[in-house]
Amino acid sequence: MDARSPEYRERRAAMLDKLAALDAEHAKALEGGGEKYVARHRKRGKLLVRERIELLLDPDSPFLELSPLAAWGSDFPVGASVVTGIGVVEGVECVIVANDPTVRGGSSNPWTVKKSFRASDIALENRLPVINLVESGGADLPTQKEIFIPGGRMFRDLTRLSAAGIPTIALVFGNSTAGGAYIPGMCDYVVMVKERAKVFLGGPPLVKMATGEEADDEELGGAEMHARASGLADYMAADEADALRLGRQIVRNLNHRKLGPAPGPVEEPLYDAEELAGIVPEDLKVPFDPREVIARIADGSRFEEFKPLYGTSLVTGWTRVHGYPVGVLANAQGVLFGAEAQKAAQFIQLANQSDTPLLFLHNTTGYMVGKEYEQAGIIKHGALMINAVANSKVPHISIVMGASYGAGNYGMCGRAYDPRFLFTWPSAKSAVMGPQQLAGVLSIVARQAAEARGQAYDEDQDRAMREMVEAQIEAESLPFFLSGRLYDDGVIDPRDTRTVLGLCLSAVHNAPVRGADGFGVFRM
Ligand code: COA
C-alpha cells in the first residue's frame, strides 16, 4: 500500500470523519446523566463511576471498556447507565460492572440488563473474576416488563460464576434495593460503605405499607447493620476509597492463576499502525487486501499464509499478536465461494488440532449465489464452514473491518457464533444483504404478487418504497446502531486494533485454550 497515494488519503480522510463522529458518541457516554446530576453526585461527596474504576485498577494499567455505545438510538442514554470492561486489579484481569448513579439513579433499563449479561458471559468464558461497583435504583420501573423476567439471569449468572470457581465481588457504594439487593446477596465477597450503602428488599415506605412497621434506612439496610447484624457485609469500608482498597485486597487474596499458556516474546509490527486508518475504501464494493491490515497488527509483520493459491478470496495463515499464536481468516475479494468455505473449514480444524486461537477479519458480502454455484453445492460448502466455526472450541475474536453480510457473517464468526470478543471498525456494515439488493428483492416480490392478482403495478409507489427501504436498511447496518443493540463489544479506532487484540488475547488466556475433540457431521 502506498501511503502517499490519493486513494490512501481519501480513505484516511473518510475514516477520520467517522472517528470524529465516534468520539462525539463516546463523549455522550462519558457525560453520564449530564451536568446537573454529576454536580449533585459530587456535592454528596461521591466519586463518579469512572473515577471509582480508575482507583480500583492498577495504576497506569489499561481498561478495555465494553459496549460504551449500548442503548444508542434508543430512548435511554448512550452507555445504558452501566460501565463494563476488563481491567487489571493486583495483576489480575477482572470484569468490572459499575453502575452510573448519575443516570436515572443508576437504574437498570433493558439495555443495561443486556450489557450486564454480556459482561457475565465474558467472565464465564474467560474465567475472569467479576467486581460489581454497586449504586443503583434497581429496575427502571416504567420498563419493568422488559427487564423483570429476563433480568433474573443477572443473579443466576453470579452464582453460576461462583460455582464454576470464578470469584464474584460486590463493592456497594449506595443504593442496592429490591432485586438489586441480590447483587451483593449472590456475590462471594461483599464490601459496604459506611453510612452510604443501603441494601434492603424494601425501603422505609414499602415496609410501612406492607406491615405498618416504622424503620429508617440505616436499620433496614445500612452497612453497619449488615456488617454487625445480618452478616451480608463481609467488610465495612470507612468511605469510597477504603471500599476500593478493600476490593483490591480481596483480589490479592484470590490466588488467581491464568490457565492458558503464557505469551512468547513480543515484536512490534514493521509497518505503521497509523496507516490502518487509510485501508478500507469508503465504498465497500471496492476490495482491499487484508494482508495490509495483518502487516500492521502482527508481531514482526510476520504472516505464514496457508493455501495461498487456493480459494484466494479468503486469506488464511498463522501469525502472533503480542506474543500469542493466532490463526487468521480474512476476507479478500468480498464473496465466499465453495473453495474458500472448504479452505476455512480445513484451517479451523487445524487451529483446533494445535490449540491456536482464531482471528476473523470480516469484509464479506456473503456466499456466492447463482445457478452455477448452487449446482456446485455452495450451500453445503457454506454449511461446512459454519459447522467448523460453530463447533470450534479455541477462542475466536472477530473484527468487522468492512462488509459483513448474509451467511458470510455467520461463517466468519458473527455475534451469533459466540466469538469471545467482537469489535467493529467505524467503516463496517452488517445486514442480511446490501440495502439496494434488499429493496430490489422486495420490489420484485411485490411486482410478482401484483401480477398474480392481475393488478397493475404502481411504479411511483415502487420507487418511493425502494428509497425508503434502502435508507432504513442502510441506517440499520451501521456500527453505532448495531453497537447500540449490543451486537458487538464496541466500535474501535482501526489504529487501536493491535492493542485491543492484545488485551483480548491476554484475557482469553485466563481460561485453558483447547481445541474441539469433534465437529458436527461435515456434508461432503
Ligand atoms: N426507575 C426509573 N427511574 C428512576 C428509578 C427507577 N428505579 N430510580 C430513580 N429514577 C429516576 C428518578 O425518577 C429521577 O428522575 P428525574 O431526575 O427525571 O426526576 C432520577 O432517576 C434521579 O433520581 P433521584 O431520586 O432524584 O436520585 P437520588 O440519587 O436522590 O436517589 C434512588 C436515587 C435510587 C435512591 C431513588 O431514586 C430511589 O429510591 N429509586 C427507586 C428505588 C426502588 O425502589 N427501586 C425498585 C427496584 S425493583
Coordinates of C-alpha atoms and ligand atoms in Angstrom, one line a residue:
M1 CA 0.0 0.0 0.0
D2 CA 1.3 3.4 -0.9
A3 CA 0.6 5.9 1.9
R4 CA 1.3 8.8 -0.5
S5 CA -1.4 7.8 -3.0
P6 CA -4.6 9.8 -3.5
E7 CA -6.7 6.7 -2.7
Y8 CA -5.0 6.3 0.7
R9 CA -5.5 10.0 1.5
E10 CA -9.2 9.8 0.5
R11 CA -9.8 6.7 2.6
R12 CA -8.0 8.1 5.6
A13 CA -10.0 11.4 5.4
A14 CA -13.3 9.4 5.3
M15 CA -12.1 7.3 8.3
L16 CA -11.1 10.3 10.3
D17 CA -14.6 11.8 9.7
K18 CA -16.1 8.6 11.0
L19 CA -13.8 8.6 14.0
A20 CA -14.8 12.2 14.9
A21 CA -18.4 11.1 14.9
L22 CA -17.5 8.1 17.1
D23 CA -15.7 10.4 19.6
A24 CA -18.9 12.5 19.8
E25 CA -20.9 9.5 20.6
H26 CA -18.4 8.2 23.2
A27 CA -18.5 11.7 24.8
K28 CA -22.2 11.2 25.4
A29 CA -21.4 8.0 27.4
L30 CA -18.7 9.8 29.3
E31 CA -21.2 12.6 30.3
G32 CA -23.3 10.1 32.3
G33 CA -26.5 11.7 33.4
G34 CA -25.3 15.2 32.4
E35 CA -24.0 18.2 34.3
K36 CA -26.9 18.6 36.8
Y37 CA -26.7 15.0 38.1
V38 CA -23.0 14.9 38.0
A39 CA -22.8 18.1 40.1
R40 CA -25.4 16.7 42.6
H41 CA -23.4 13.5 42.9
R42 CA -20.2 15.3 43.6
K43 CA -21.9 17.6 46.1
R44 CA -22.8 14.5 48.0
G45 CA -19.1 13.7 48.3
K46 CA -19.2 10.8 45.9
L47 CA -16.9 9.6 43.2
L48 CA -18.1 9.3 39.6
V49 CA -18.3 5.8 38.2
R50 CA -15.1 6.1 36.1
E51 CA -13.2 7.6 39.0
R52 CA -14.2 4.6 41.1
I53 CA -12.9 2.3 38.3
E54 CA -9.7 4.2 37.9
L55 CA -8.9 4.0 41.6
L56 CA -9.8 0.3 41.7
L57 CA -7.4 -0.6 38.8
D58 CA -3.6 -0.9 39.0
P59 CA -2.1 2.5 38.2
D60 CA -1.4 3.1 34.5
S61 CA -2.9 -0.3 33.5
P62 CA -5.3 -0.4 30.6
F63 CA -9.1 -0.6 30.9
L64 CA -10.8 -2.3 27.9
E65 CA -14.2 -0.7 28.1
L66 CA -17.0 -2.8 26.5
S67 CA -20.1 -1.6 24.6
P68 CA -19.8 2.1 25.6
L69 CA -22.5 2.8 22.9
A70 CA -25.1 0.4 24.4
A71 CA -28.6 1.9 24.1
W72 CA -27.5 4.2 21.2
G73 CA -30.6 5.1 19.2
S74 CA -33.0 4.0 21.9
D75 CA -35.0 6.1 24.4
F76 CA -32.2 5.6 27.0
P77 CA -29.0 7.5 27.4
V78 CA -25.9 6.2 25.5
G79 CA -24.0 3.8 27.7
A80 CA -27.1 2.3 29.3
S81 CA -26.3 3.6 32.9
V82 CA -23.6 1.0 33.5
V83 CA -19.9 0.8 32.6
T84 CA -18.4 -2.6 31.9
G85 CA -15.0 -3.7 30.9
I86 CA -11.9 -5.6 31.6
G87 CA -9.3 -4.1 33.9
V88 CA -6.3 -5.2 35.9
V89 CA -6.5 -5.3 39.7
E90 CA -3.5 -6.5 41.6
G91 CA -2.2 -8.0 38.4
V92 CA -5.4 -10.0 37.8
E93 CA -7.6 -9.3 34.8
C94 CA -11.2 -8.8 36.2
V95 CA -14.5 -8.0 34.6
I96 CA -15.8 -4.7 36.1
V97 CA -19.6 -4.0 36.1
A98 CA -20.2 -0.5 37.5
N99 CA -23.5 1.4 37.8
D100 CA -23.5 5.0 36.9
P101 CA -25.7 6.6 39.6
T102 CA -25.9 9.9 37.7
V103 CA -28.1 8.3 35.0
R104 CA -31.6 7.9 36.3
G105 CA -30.4 6.8 39.7
G106 CA -28.3 4.1 38.1
S107 CA -31.5 2.1 37.4
S108 CA -31.3 -0.8 35.0
N109 CA -33.2 -0.5 31.7
P110 CA -33.5 -3.2 29.0
W111 CA -30.1 -2.2 27.6
T112 CA -28.4 -2.2 31.0
V113 CA -29.5 -5.7 31.5
K114 CA -28.2 -6.9 28.1
K115 CA -24.9 -5.2 28.7
S116 CA -24.6 -6.8 32.1
F117 CA -25.4 -10.2 30.6
R118 CA -22.6 -9.8 28.1
A119 CA -20.2 -8.9 30.9
S120 CA -21.2 -12.1 32.7
D121 CA -20.7 -14.2 29.6
I122 CA -17.2 -12.7 29.1
A123 CA -16.3 -13.5 32.7
L124 CA -17.6 -17.1 32.5
E125 CA -16.0 -18.0 29.1
N126 CA -12.6 -16.4 30.0
R127 CA -12.6 -17.3 33.7
L128 CA -12.3 -13.7 34.9
P129 CA -13.2 -12.6 38.4
V130 CA -16.1 -10.1 38.5
I131 CA -16.1 -6.9 40.5
N132 CA -19.5 -5.1 40.8
L133 CA -19.4 -1.5 41.8
V134 CA -23.0 -1.1 43.0
E135 CA -25.1 2.0 43.3
S136 CA -28.5 1.6 41.6
G137 CA -32.1 2.3 42.0
G138 CA -32.8 -1.2 40.7
A139 CA -35.1 -1.9 37.8
D140 CA -36.1 1.1 35.7
L141 CA -39.7 0.9 36.8
P142 CA -41.5 2.2 33.7
T143 CA -39.9 -0.5 31.5
Q144 CA -40.1 -3.3 34.1
K145 CA -42.0 -5.6 31.7
E146 CA -38.8 -5.8 29.5
I147 CA -36.5 -6.5 32.4
F148 CA -38.1 -8.1 35.3
I149 CA -38.3 -11.7 33.9
P150 CA -35.1 -11.8 31.8
G151 CA -33.3 -9.7 34.4
G152 CA -33.4 -12.7 36.8
R153 CA -30.4 -14.0 34.8
M154 CA -28.2 -11.4 36.4
F155 CA -28.4 -13.1 39.8
R156 CA -28.3 -16.6 38.3
D157 CA -25.1 -15.7 36.4
L158 CA -23.4 -14.5 39.6
T159 CA -24.0 -17.7 41.4
R160 CA -23.0 -19.9 38.4
L161 CA -19.8 -18.0 38.1
S162 CA -19.1 -18.8 41.7
A163 CA -20.0 -22.4 41.2
A164 CA -17.5 -22.5 38.2
G165 CA -14.8 -21.3 40.6
I166 CA -14.8 -17.7 39.3
P167 CA -14.9 -15.3 42.2
T168 CA -17.5 -12.5 42.4
I169 CA -17.2 -9.4 44.4
A170 CA -19.6 -6.5 45.2
L171 CA -18.5 -3.1 46.5
V172 CA -21.6 -1.3 47.5
F173 CA -21.4 2.5 47.4
G174 CA -25.0 3.5 47.7
N175 CA -28.5 2.1 46.9
S176 CA -28.9 -1.5 46.1
T177 CA -32.6 -2.1 46.7
A178 CA -35.2 -4.7 46.0
G179 CA -34.0 -7.0 43.2
G180 CA -30.6 -5.1 43.2
A181 CA -30.1 -6.4 46.8
Y182 CA -29.4 -9.8 45.3
I183 CA -26.3 -8.4 43.6
P184 CA -24.4 -8.4 47.0
G185 CA -26.6 -11.3 48.0
M186 CA -25.3 -13.5 45.3
C187 CA -21.6 -12.4 45.4
D188 CA -18.8 -14.3 47.2
Y189 CA -17.4 -11.2 48.8
V190 CA -19.3 -8.0 49.9
V191 CA -17.9 -4.7 50.9
M192 CA -20.3 -1.9 52.0
V193 CA -19.5 1.8 52.5
K194 CA -20.4 3.1 56.0
E195 CA -23.5 5.4 56.1
R196 CA -23.7 5.2 52.3
A197 CA -24.6 1.6 51.3
K198 CA -28.3 0.8 51.6
V199 CA -29.2 -2.8 50.8
F200 CA -32.7 -3.9 51.5
L201 CA -35.6 -5.7 49.9
G202 CA -38.0 -2.9 50.8
G203 CA -37.2 0.6 51.9
P204 CA -39.0 2.5 54.7
P205 CA -42.1 3.5 52.8
L206 CA -42.6 0.0 51.4
V207 CA -42.2 -1.6 54.9
K208 CA -44.7 0.9 56.3
M209 CA -47.2 0.0 53.6
A210 CA -46.6 -3.8 53.9
T211 CA -46.5 -4.3 57.7
G212 CA -47.0 -0.9 59.3
E213 CA -43.6 -1.0 60.9
E214 CA -41.6 2.2 61.3
A215 CA -37.9 1.8 60.4
D216 CA -35.2 4.0 59.0
D217 CA -33.0 3.1 56.1
E218 CA -29.9 2.5 58.2
E219 CA -31.8 0.0 60.3
L220 CA -33.2 -1.7 57.3
G221 CA -30.1 -1.9 55.1
G222 CA -27.1 0.2 56.3
A223 CA -23.5 -1.0 56.1
E224 CA -23.2 -1.1 59.9
M225 CA -26.3 -3.2 60.3
H226 CA -25.2 -5.7 57.5
A227 CA -21.7 -5.9 59.0
R228 CA -22.8 -6.5 62.6
A229 CA -26.3 -8.0 62.4
S230 CA -27.3 -9.6 59.1
G231 CA -23.8 -10.8 58.0
L232 CA -24.5 -9.7 54.4
A233 CA -21.4 -7.4 54.5
D234 CA -18.1 -9.1 54.9
Y235 CA -16.2 -5.8 55.2
M236 CA -17.4 -2.3 56.2
A237 CA -15.5 0.5 54.5
A238 CA -15.0 3.8 56.1
D239 CA -15.5 5.6 52.8
E240 CA -15.4 5.0 49.0
A241 CA -11.6 5.0 48.7
D242 CA -11.5 2.5 51.6
A243 CA -14.0 0.2 49.8
L244 CA -11.8 0.3 46.7
R245 CA -8.8 -0.6 48.8
L246 CA -10.7 -3.5 50.3
G247 CA -11.7 -4.6 46.8
R248 CA -8.0 -4.7 45.8
Q249 CA -7.2 -6.6 49.0
I250 CA -9.8 -9.2 48.2
V251 CA -8.4 -9.8 44.7
R252 CA -4.9 -10.0 46.1
N253 CA -6.0 -13.0 48.2
L254 CA -7.9 -14.8 45.4
N255 CA -4.7 -16.7 44.4
H256 CA -5.9 -16.3 40.8
R257 CA -3.9 -18.2 38.2
K258 CA -4.2 -18.0 34.4
L259 CA -4.8 -21.4 33.0
G260 CA -3.8 -20.7 29.3
P261 CA -0.2 -20.8 28.0
A262 CA 1.9 -17.6 28.6
P263 CA 2.8 -15.5 25.6
G264 CA 6.1 -15.7 23.8
P265 CA 8.4 -12.7 23.2
V266 CA 6.6 -9.6 21.6
E267 CA 7.7 -7.9 18.5
E268 CA 6.3 -4.7 17.1
P269 CA 5.0 -4.8 13.5
L270 CA 7.3 -3.4 10.8
Y271 CA 4.5 -1.3 9.3
D272 CA 2.9 1.7 10.9
A273 CA -0.4 1.2 12.7
E274 CA -1.3 4.8 11.8
E275 CA -1.8 3.6 8.2
L276 CA -4.7 1.3 9.3
A277 CA -6.9 4.4 9.1
G278 CA -6.4 4.5 5.3
I279 CA -7.0 1.0 4.2
V280 CA -10.8 0.5 4.0
P281 CA -12.4 2.2 1.0
E282 CA -15.5 4.4 1.6
D283 CA -17.3 2.3 -1.0
L284 CA -17.3 -1.2 0.4
K285 CA -17.8 -2.6 -3.1
V286 CA -14.1 -1.8 -3.8
P287 CA -12.0 -4.6 -2.5
F288 CA -8.9 -4.2 -0.4
D289 CA -6.1 -6.6 0.6
P290 CA -6.4 -7.7 4.2
R291 CA -2.7 -8.5 4.2
E292 CA -2.2 -4.8 4.6
V293 CA -4.1 -5.0 7.8
I294 CA -2.3 -8.1 9.1
A295 CA 1.1 -6.5 8.4
R296 CA 0.1 -3.7 10.8
I297 CA -1.2 -5.8 13.7
A298 CA 1.0 -8.9 13.6
D299 CA 4.2 -9.4 15.6
G300 CA 7.2 -8.5 13.3
S301 CA 4.6 -8.2 10.5
R302 CA 5.1 -12.0 10.0
F303 CA 2.4 -14.0 8.4
E304 CA 2.8 -17.5 7.2
E305 CA 0.0 -17.9 4.7
F306 CA -1.8 -21.3 4.4
K307 CA -3.1 -22.4 1.0
P308 CA -2.2 -19.0 -0.7
L309 CA -3.0 -20.3 -4.2
Y310 CA -6.4 -21.9 -3.3
G311 CA -9.7 -20.2 -2.6
T312 CA -8.0 -16.8 -2.8
S313 CA -10.8 -14.6 -1.8
L314 CA -10.2 -15.9 1.8
V315 CA -6.8 -15.3 3.2
T316 CA -5.7 -17.8 5.9
G317 CA -2.5 -18.1 7.8
W318 CA -0.5 -18.2 11.1
T319 CA 0.9 -15.3 13.0
R320 CA 1.4 -13.9 16.5
V321 CA -0.1 -10.9 18.2
H322 CA 1.6 -9.6 21.4
G323 CA 3.3 -12.9 21.6
Y324 CA 0.2 -15.1 21.4
P325 CA -0.1 -17.5 18.4
V326 CA -3.1 -16.8 16.2
G327 CA -4.7 -18.3 13.1
V328 CA -6.2 -15.6 10.8
L329 CA -9.1 -15.9 8.5
A330 CA -9.5 -12.7 6.4
N331 CA -11.9 -11.9 3.5
A332 CA -10.1 -10.6 0.4
Q333 CA -12.4 -10.1 -2.5
G334 CA -15.7 -10.0 -0.6
V335 CA -17.5 -13.0 -1.9
L336 CA -17.0 -16.5 -0.5
F337 CA -17.1 -19.4 -3.0
G338 CA -17.0 -23.1 -2.3
A339 CA -13.2 -23.3 -2.3
E340 CA -13.0 -20.6 0.3
A341 CA -15.5 -22.3 2.5
Q342 CA -13.6 -25.6 2.3
K343 CA -10.3 -23.9 2.9
A344 CA -11.8 -22.2 6.0
A345 CA -13.2 -25.5 7.4
Q346 CA -9.8 -27.2 7.0
F347 CA -8.0 -24.2 8.6
I348 CA -10.3 -24.1 11.5
Q349 CA -9.8 -27.8 12.1
L350 CA -6.0 -27.3 12.1
A351 CA -6.3 -24.5 14.6
N352 CA -8.3 -26.8 16.9
Q353 CA -5.7 -29.5 16.5
S354 CA -2.9 -27.1 17.6
D355 CA -5.0 -25.2 20.3
T356 CA -4.5 -22.0 18.4
P357 CA -6.9 -19.0 18.9
L358 CA -8.5 -17.7 15.7
L359 CA -8.9 -14.1 14.5
F360 CA -11.7 -13.4 11.9
L361 CA -11.2 -10.2 9.8
H362 CA -14.6 -9.5 8.2
N363 CA -15.1 -8.0 4.8
T364 CA -17.6 -10.2 3.0
T365 CA -20.8 -9.8 1.0
G366 CA -21.7 -13.5 1.7
Y367 CA -21.6 -16.7 -0.2
M368 CA -21.9 -16.7 -4.0
V369 CA -25.4 -17.1 -5.5
G370 CA -26.4 -18.2 -9.0
K371 CA -27.1 -21.4 -11.0
E372 CA -23.5 -22.5 -11.4
Y373 CA -22.7 -22.1 -7.7
E374 CA -25.9 -23.7 -6.4
Q375 CA -25.3 -26.7 -8.7
A376 CA -21.7 -26.9 -7.4
G377 CA -23.1 -27.1 -3.9
I378 CA -22.5 -23.6 -2.4
I379 CA -25.0 -24.4 0.4
K380 CA -23.2 -27.5 1.6
H381 CA -19.8 -25.8 1.3
G382 CA -21.1 -22.8 3.3
A383 CA -22.5 -25.2 5.8
L384 CA -19.1 -26.9 6.1
M385 CA -17.5 -23.6 7.1
I386 CA -20.4 -22.7 9.5
N387 CA -20.2 -26.2 11.1
A388 CA -16.5 -25.7 11.7
V389 CA -16.9 -22.2 13.2
A390 CA -19.8 -23.3 15.4
N391 CA -18.1 -26.3 16.8
S392 CA -14.6 -25.0 17.1
K393 CA -13.5 -24.7 20.7
V394 CA -10.5 -22.5 20.5
P395 CA -11.1 -18.8 21.4
H396 CA -12.4 -16.7 18.4
I397 CA -12.0 -13.0 18.1
S398 CA -13.9 -11.1 15.3
I399 CA -13.0 -7.7 13.9
V400 CA -15.6 -6.3 11.4
M401 CA -13.5 -4.1 9.2
G402 CA -15.9 -3.6 6.3
A403 CA -18.9 -5.6 5.0
S404 CA -20.3 -8.5 6.9
Y405 CA -23.4 -9.5 5.0
G406 CA -25.6 -12.6 4.9
A407 CA -24.5 -16.0 5.9
G408 CA -20.9 -14.7 5.4
N409 CA -21.4 -13.1 8.8
Y410 CA -22.1 -16.5 10.3
G411 CA -19.2 -18.3 8.5
M412 CA -16.9 -15.5 9.7
C413 CA -18.0 -15.9 13.3
G414 CA -20.5 -13.1 13.7
R415 CA -22.2 -12.4 17.1
A416 CA -24.5 -15.5 17.0
Y417 CA -21.4 -17.7 16.8
D418 CA -20.1 -16.6 20.2
P419 CA -16.7 -15.1 19.4
R420 CA -15.0 -14.4 22.8
F421 CA -14.9 -10.7 21.6
L422 CA -16.2 -8.9 18.5
F423 CA -15.1 -5.3 17.7
T424 CA -16.2 -3.2 14.8
W425 CA -14.4 -0.5 12.8
P426 CA -16.3 2.7 12.0
S427 CA -16.2 1.6 8.3
A428 CA -18.2 -1.6 9.0
K429 CA -21.7 -2.5 7.7
S430 CA -23.7 -5.6 8.7
A431 CA -27.1 -6.8 7.4
V432 CA -28.8 -9.7 5.8
M433 CA -27.9 -8.2 2.5
G434 CA -27.0 -4.8 1.0
P435 CA -29.7 -2.1 1.1
Q436 CA -30.1 -1.9 -2.7
Q437 CA -30.3 -5.7 -3.1
L438 CA -32.8 -5.9 -0.3
A439 CA -35.1 -3.2 -1.7
G440 CA -34.7 -4.7 -5.1
V441 CA -35.8 -8.2 -3.8
L442 CA -38.8 -6.6 -2.1
S443 CA -39.8 -4.8 -5.3
I444 CA -39.6 -8.0 -7.4
V445 CA -41.7 -9.9 -4.9
A446 CA -44.3 -7.1 -4.8
R447 CA -44.4 -6.9 -8.6
Q448 CA -44.9 -10.7 -8.9
A449 CA -47.7 -10.6 -6.3
A450 CA -49.5 -7.8 -8.1
E451 CA -49.2 -9.7 -11.4
A452 CA -50.6 -12.8 -9.8
R453 CA -53.6 -10.8 -8.6
G454 CA -54.0 -9.4 -12.1
Q455 CA -53.3 -5.8 -10.8
A456 CA -51.3 -3.1 -12.4
Y457 CA -48.0 -2.3 -10.5
D458 CA -47.7 1.3 -9.3
E459 CA -44.1 2.4 -10.4
D460 CA -44.2 5.6 -8.5
Q461 CA -45.1 3.8 -5.3
D462 CA -42.4 1.2 -6.1
R463 CA -39.7 3.9 -6.4
A464 CA -40.8 5.5 -3.1
M465 CA -40.8 2.2 -1.3
R466 CA -37.4 1.3 -2.6
E467 CA -35.9 4.6 -1.5
M468 CA -37.5 4.3 2.0
V469 CA -36.4 0.7 2.5
E470 CA -32.8 1.4 1.2
A471 CA -32.4 4.3 3.7
Q472 CA -33.8 2.2 6.5
I473 CA -31.6 -0.8 5.9
E474 CA -28.5 1.4 5.4
A475 CA -29.1 3.1 8.8
E476 CA -29.7 -0.3 10.4
S477 CA -26.4 -1.7 9.1
L478 CA -24.2 1.0 10.6
P479 CA -21.8 0.4 13.5
F480 CA -23.5 2.8 16.0
F481 CA -26.9 1.3 15.5
L482 CA -25.5 -2.3 15.8
S483 CA -23.3 -1.4 18.8
G484 CA -26.3 0.2 20.5
R485 CA -28.1 -3.1 20.3
L486 CA -25.1 -4.9 21.8
Y487 CA -24.3 -6.8 18.5
D488 CA -20.6 -6.0 19.1
D489 CA -18.4 -5.3 22.1
G490 CA -17.6 -1.8 20.9
V491 CA -16.6 0.3 17.9
I492 CA -12.8 0.9 17.8
D493 CA -10.3 3.1 16.0
P494 CA -8.6 0.8 13.5
R495 CA -5.3 2.1 14.7
D496 CA -6.0 0.6 18.2
T497 CA -6.7 -2.9 16.8
R498 CA -3.4 -4.5 17.8
T499 CA -3.7 -3.1 21.4
V500 CA -7.3 -4.3 21.6
L501 CA -6.4 -7.7 20.3
G502 CA -3.5 -7.9 22.8
L503 CA -5.9 -7.2 25.7
C504 CA -8.4 -9.7 24.4
L505 CA -5.8 -12.4 23.8
S506 CA -4.4 -11.9 27.3
A507 CA -8.0 -12.1 28.8
V508 CA -8.9 -15.3 26.9
H509 CA -5.7 -17.0 28.2
N510 CA -7.2 -16.9 31.8
A511 CA -9.1 -20.0 30.6
P512 CA -7.5 -23.1 29.2
V513 CA -7.0 -22.8 25.4
R514 CA -8.0 -26.2 23.9
G515 CA -9.4 -27.2 20.5
A516 CA -12.5 -29.2 19.8
D517 CA -12.4 -33.0 20.0
G518 CA -15.0 -33.3 17.3
F519 CA -17.2 -31.4 14.8
G520 CA -20.7 -31.9 13.5
V521 CA -21.0 -34.3 10.5
F522 CA -19.4 -32.5 7.6
R523 CA -21.6 -32.8 4.5
M524 CA -19.2 -33.5 1.6
Ligands
COA1 N1 -36.8 3.7 37.7 C1 -36.9 4.7 37.0 N2 -36.4 5.9 37.2 C2 -35.7 6.0 38.4 C3 -35.5 5.0 39.3 C4 -36.1 3.7 38.9 N3 -35.9 2.6 39.7 N4 -34.8 5.4 40.3 C5 -34.5 6.7 40.1 N5 -35.1 7.1 38.9 C6 -35.0 8.4 38.3 C7 -35.8 9.4 39.2 O1 -37.1 9.4 38.8 C8 -35.1 10.7 38.8 O2 -35.6 11.2 37.6 P1 -35.7 12.8 37.4 O3 -34.4 13.4 37.7 O4 -36.1 12.9 35.9 O5 -36.8 13.3 38.3 C9 -33.6 10.3 38.6 O6 -33.7 8.9 38.4 C10 -32.8 10.5 39.8 O7 -33.4 10.0 41.0 P2 -33.4 10.7 42.4 O8 -34.4 10.0 43.2 O9 -33.5 12.2 42.2 O10 -31.9 10.3 42.8 P3 -31.3 10.1 44.2 O11 -29.9 9.9 43.9 O12 -31.7 11.1 45.1 O13 -31.9 8.7 44.7 C11 -32.6 6.4 44.5 C12 -31.7 7.5 44.0 C13 -32.2 5.2 43.7 C14 -32.3 6.2 46.0 C15 -34.1 6.8 44.4 O14 -34.3 7.3 43.1 C16 -35.0 5.6 44.6 O15 -35.3 5.2 45.7 N6 -35.5 4.9 43.5 C17 -36.4 3.8 43.5 C18 -35.7 2.6 44.1 C19 -36.6 1.4 44.0 O16 -37.4 1.2 44.9 N7 -36.4 0.5 43.0 C20 -37.2 -0.6 42.9 C21 -36.3 -1.6 42.2 S1 -37.1 -3.1 41.9

